[in-house]
Tab-separated table of C-alpha atoms in Angstrom:
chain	number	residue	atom	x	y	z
G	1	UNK	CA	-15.957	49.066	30.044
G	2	UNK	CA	-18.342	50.610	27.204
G	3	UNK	CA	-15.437	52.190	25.192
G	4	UNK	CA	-13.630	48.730	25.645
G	5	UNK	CA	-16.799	46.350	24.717
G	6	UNK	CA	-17.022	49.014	21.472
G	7	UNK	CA	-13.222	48.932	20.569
G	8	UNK	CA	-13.672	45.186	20.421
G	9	UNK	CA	-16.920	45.129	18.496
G	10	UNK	CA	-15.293	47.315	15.818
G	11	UNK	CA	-12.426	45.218	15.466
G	12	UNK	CA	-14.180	42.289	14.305
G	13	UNK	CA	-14.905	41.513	10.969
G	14	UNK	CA	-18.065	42.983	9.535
G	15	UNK	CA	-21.402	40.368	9.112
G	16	UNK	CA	-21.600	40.969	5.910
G	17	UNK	CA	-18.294	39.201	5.600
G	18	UNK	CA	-18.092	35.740	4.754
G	19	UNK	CA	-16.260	33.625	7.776
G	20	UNK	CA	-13.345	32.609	5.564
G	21	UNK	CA	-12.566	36.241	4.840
G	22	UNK	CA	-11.539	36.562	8.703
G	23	UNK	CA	-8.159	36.456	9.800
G	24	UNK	CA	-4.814	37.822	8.640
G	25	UNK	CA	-3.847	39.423	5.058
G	26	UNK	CA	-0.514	39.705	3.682
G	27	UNK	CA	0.127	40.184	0.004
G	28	UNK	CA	2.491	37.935	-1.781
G	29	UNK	CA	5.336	38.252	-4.504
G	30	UNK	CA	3.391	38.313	-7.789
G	31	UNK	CA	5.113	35.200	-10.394
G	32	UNK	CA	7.292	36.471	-12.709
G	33	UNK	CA	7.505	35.301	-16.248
G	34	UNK	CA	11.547	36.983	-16.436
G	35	UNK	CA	13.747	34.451	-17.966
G	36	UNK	CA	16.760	35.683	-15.056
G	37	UNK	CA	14.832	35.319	-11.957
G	38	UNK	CA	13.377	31.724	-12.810
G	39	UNK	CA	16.780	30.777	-13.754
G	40	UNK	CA	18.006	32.130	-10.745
G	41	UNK	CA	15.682	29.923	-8.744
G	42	UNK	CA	16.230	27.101	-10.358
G	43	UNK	CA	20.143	26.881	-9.573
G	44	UNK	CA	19.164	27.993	-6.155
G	45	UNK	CA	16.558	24.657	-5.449
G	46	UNK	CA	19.082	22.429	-7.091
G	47	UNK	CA	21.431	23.922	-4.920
G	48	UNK	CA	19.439	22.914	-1.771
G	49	UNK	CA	17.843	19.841	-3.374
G	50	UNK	CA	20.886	18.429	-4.252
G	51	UNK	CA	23.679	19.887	-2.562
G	52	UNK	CA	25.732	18.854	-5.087
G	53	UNK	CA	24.800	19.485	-8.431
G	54	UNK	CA	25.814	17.500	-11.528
G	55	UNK	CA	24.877	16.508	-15.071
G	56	UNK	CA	22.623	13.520	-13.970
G	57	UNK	CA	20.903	15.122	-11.284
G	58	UNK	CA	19.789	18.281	-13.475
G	59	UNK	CA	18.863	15.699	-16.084
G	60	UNK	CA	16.810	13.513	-13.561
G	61	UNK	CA	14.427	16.788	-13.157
G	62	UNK	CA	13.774	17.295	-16.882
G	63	UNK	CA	13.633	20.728	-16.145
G	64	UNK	CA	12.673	22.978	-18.968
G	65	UNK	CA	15.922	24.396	-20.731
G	66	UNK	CA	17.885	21.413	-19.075
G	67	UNK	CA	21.370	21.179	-18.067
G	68	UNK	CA	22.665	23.969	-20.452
G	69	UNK	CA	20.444	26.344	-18.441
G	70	UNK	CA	21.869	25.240	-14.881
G	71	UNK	CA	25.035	25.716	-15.928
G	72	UNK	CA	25.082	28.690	-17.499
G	73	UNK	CA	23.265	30.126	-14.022
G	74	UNK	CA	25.225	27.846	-11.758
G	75	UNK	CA	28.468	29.053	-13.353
G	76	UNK	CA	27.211	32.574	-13.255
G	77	UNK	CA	26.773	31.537	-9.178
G	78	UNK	CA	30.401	30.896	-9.350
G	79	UNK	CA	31.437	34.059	-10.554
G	80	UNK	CA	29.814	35.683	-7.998
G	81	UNK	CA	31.203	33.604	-5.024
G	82	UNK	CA	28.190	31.916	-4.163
G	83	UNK	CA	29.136	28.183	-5.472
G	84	UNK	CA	32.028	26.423	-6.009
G	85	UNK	CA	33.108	24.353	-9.068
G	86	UNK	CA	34.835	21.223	-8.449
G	87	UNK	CA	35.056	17.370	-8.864
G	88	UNK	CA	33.265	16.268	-5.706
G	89	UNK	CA	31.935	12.938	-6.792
G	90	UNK	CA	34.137	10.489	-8.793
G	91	UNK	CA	32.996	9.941	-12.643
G	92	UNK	CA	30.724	12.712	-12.543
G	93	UNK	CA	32.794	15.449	-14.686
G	94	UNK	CA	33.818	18.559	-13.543
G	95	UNK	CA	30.856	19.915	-14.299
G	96	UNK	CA	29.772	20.014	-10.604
G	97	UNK	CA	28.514	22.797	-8.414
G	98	UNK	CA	28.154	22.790	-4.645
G	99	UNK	CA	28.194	25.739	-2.072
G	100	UNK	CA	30.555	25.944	0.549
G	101	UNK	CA	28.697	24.635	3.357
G	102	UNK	CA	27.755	21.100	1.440
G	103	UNK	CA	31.414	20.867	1.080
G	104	UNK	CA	32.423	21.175	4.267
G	105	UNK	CA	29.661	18.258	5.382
G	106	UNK	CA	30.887	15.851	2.739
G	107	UNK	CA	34.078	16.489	3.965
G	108	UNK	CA	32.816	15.542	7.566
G	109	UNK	CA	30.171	12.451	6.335
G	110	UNK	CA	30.687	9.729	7.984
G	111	UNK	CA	31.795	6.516	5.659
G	112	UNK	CA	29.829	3.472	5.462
G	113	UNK	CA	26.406	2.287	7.035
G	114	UNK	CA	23.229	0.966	5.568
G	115	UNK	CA	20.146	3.220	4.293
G	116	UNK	CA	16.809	2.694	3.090
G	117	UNK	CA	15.528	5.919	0.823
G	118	UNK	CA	12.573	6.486	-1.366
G	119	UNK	CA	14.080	5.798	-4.800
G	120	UNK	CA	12.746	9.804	-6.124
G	121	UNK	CA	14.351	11.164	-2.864
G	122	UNK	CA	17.041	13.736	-3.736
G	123	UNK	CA	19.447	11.819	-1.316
G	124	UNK	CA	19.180	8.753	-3.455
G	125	UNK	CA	21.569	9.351	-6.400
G	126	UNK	CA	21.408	6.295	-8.420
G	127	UNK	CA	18.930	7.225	-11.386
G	128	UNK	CA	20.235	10.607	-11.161
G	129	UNK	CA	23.705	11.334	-10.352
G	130	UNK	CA	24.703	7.981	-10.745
G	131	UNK	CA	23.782	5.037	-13.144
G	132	UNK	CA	21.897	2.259	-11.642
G	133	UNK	CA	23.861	-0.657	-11.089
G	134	UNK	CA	23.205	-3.810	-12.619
G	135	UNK	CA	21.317	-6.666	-11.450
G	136	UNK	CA	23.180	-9.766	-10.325
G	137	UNK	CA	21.128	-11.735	-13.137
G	138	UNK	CA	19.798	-10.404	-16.347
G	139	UNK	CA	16.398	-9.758	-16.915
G	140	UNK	CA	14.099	-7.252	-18.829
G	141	UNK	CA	12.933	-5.005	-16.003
G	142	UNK	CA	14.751	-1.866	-14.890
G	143	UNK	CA	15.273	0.554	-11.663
G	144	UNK	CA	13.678	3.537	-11.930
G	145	UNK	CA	12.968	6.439	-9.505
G	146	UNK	CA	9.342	5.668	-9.777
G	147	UNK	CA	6.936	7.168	-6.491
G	148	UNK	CA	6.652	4.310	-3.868
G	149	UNK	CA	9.734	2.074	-5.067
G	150	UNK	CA	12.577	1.831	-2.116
G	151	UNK	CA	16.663	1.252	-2.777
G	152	UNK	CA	18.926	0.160	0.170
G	153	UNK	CA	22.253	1.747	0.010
G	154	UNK	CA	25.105	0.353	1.847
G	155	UNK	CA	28.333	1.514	2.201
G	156	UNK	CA	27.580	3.352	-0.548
G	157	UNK	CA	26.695	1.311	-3.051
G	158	UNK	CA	22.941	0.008	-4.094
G	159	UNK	CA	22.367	-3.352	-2.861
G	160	UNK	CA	18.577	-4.237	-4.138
G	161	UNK	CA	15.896	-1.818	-5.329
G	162	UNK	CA	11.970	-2.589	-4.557
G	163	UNK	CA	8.857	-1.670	-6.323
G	164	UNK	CA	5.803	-0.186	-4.935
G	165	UNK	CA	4.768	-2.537	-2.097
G	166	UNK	CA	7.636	-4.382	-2.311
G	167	UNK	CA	6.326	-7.449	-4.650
G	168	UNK	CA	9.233	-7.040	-6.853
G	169	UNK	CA	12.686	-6.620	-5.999
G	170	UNK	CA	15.628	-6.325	-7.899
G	171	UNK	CA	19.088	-7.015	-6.168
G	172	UNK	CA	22.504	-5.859	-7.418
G	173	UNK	CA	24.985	-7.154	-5.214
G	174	UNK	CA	25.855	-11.045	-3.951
G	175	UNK	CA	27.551	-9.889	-0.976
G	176	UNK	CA	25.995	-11.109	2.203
G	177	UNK	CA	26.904	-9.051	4.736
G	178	UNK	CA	25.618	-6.496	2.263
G	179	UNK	CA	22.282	-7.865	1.864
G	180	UNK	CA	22.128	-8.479	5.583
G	181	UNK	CA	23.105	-4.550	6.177
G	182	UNK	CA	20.403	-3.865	3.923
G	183	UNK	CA	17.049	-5.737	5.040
G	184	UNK	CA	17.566	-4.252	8.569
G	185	UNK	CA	17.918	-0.872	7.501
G	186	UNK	CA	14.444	-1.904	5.208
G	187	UNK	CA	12.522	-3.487	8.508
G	188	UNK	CA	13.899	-0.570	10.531
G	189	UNK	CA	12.550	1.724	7.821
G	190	UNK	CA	8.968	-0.216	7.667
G	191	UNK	CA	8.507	-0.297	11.526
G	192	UNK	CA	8.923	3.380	11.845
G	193	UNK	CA	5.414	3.023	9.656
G	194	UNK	CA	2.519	2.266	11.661
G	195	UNK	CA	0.521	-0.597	10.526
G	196	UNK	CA	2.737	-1.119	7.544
G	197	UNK	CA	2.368	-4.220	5.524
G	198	UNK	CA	4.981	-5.016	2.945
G	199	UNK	CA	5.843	-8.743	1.150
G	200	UNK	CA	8.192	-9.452	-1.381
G	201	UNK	CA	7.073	-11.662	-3.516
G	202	UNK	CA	10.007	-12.243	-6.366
G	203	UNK	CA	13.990	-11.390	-6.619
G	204	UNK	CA	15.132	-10.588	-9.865
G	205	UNK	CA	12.530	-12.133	-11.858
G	206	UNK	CA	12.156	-15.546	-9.690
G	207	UNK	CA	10.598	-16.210	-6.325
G	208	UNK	CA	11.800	-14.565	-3.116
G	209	UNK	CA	11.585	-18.252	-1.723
G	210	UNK	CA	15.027	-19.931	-1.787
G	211	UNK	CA	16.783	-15.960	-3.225
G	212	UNK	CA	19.431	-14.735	-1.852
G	213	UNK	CA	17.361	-12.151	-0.780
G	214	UNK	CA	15.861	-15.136	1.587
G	215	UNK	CA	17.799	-15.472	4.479
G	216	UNK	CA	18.276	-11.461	5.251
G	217	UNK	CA	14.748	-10.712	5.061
G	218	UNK	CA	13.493	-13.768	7.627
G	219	UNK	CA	16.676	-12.683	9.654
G	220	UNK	CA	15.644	-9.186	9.818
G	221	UNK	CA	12.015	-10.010	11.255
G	222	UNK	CA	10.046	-10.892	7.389
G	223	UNK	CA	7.648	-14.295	8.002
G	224	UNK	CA	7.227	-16.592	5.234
G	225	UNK	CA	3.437	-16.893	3.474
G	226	UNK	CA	2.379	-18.904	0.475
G	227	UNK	CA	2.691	-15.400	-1.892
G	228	UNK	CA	6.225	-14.307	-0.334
G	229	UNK	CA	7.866	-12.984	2.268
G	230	UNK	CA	5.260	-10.224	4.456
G	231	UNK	CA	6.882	-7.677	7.343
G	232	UNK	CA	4.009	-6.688	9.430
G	233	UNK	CA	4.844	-3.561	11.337
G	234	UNK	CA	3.897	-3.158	15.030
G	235	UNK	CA	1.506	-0.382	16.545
């Protein structure tokens, strides 16, 4: 019991230790400032960012060296076997890289259901990948994959983009099965949130009231207020 109650006492950490200096060490890769290896891990977090790689998604990242950089190490990739070359997404070039395994899932993605991304998620690829569309009215402001903006994708295709909070909304599409698709893929979205609160206020630069964003939204579980449209989510 004494050799025990001493084999214990050693192995803990000295007193004149600070507490946070307890625990388990492991050193870690030092950074390296070789021009190879950082290249080399950029293609490989597009890669898995991505999945498939093209023009507008490098560009999207502003990464330092830019798209001449990711291909040159991309197409190295290829020369090795690791990624494929190929013309995976319509009007995007050839210039596009994927590895084997996102190929195979694109080949097995299902077609056609709604979505409601983040607009700077990597999954959303308008802004990147692919242009924006254009609203179904002109006016002055713009999509952009700005932190806390939303785009509902159906089928596909964007259908209306919303700013931070969801004040302003910008819809591309008259469809209304579309737009229907759409605001119950956003409500589902929002109720996953607890205790979210999000109101639209104006649709392409006039009020929400009387839009043809109108009648989705109340259908999808929005309630009218004097500033907009509010979804109050439960819990």
């Amino acid at each position: 019991l004494a050799s025990a109650a001493a084999a214990a006492e050693g192995a803990r950490t000295p007193r004149s230790a600070p507490p946070r200096a307890a625990g388990r060490w492991s050193v870690l890769p030092m950074a390296s400032d070789a021009a190879t290896p950082r290249a080399h891990a950029l293609g490989e977090t597009l890669l898995e960012r991505y999945g498939v790689v093209t023009r507008g998604s490098v560009v999207a990242e502003d990464h330092l060296g830019g798209f001449a950089l990711a291909y040159r190490t991309l197409a190295g990739f290829e020369e090795t076997g690791r990624v494929r070359r190929g013309y995976f997404i319509d009007g995007q070039g050839g210039a596009q890289f994927a590895t084997s395994a996102a190929v195979d899932r694109l080949r097995q993605a299902p077609t056609g259901g709604a979505v409601v991304l983040a607009a700077t998620d990597p999954a959303n690829p308008f802004g990147a990948a692919l242009d924006w569309p254009e609203p179904t009215t002109e006016i002055t402001h713009r999509p952009a994959r700005k932190g806390g903006a939303l785009v509902a994708i159906v089928d596909g295709e964007a259908v209306f983009y919303l700013e931070r909070g969801g004040r302003t909304a910008l819809v591309f599409t008259d469809d209304d099965e579309a737009l229907g698709a759409g605001a119950t893929a956003l409500a589902e979205a929002l109720g996953r949130a607890r205790g979210a609160r999000f109101r639209v206020e104006s649709v392409n630069g006039a009020g929400v009231h009387g839009s043809v964003l109108d009648p989705p939204l109340r259908a999808a579980g929005f309630r009218e207020t004097p500033q907009g449209l509010r979804f109050e989510a439960r819990g």
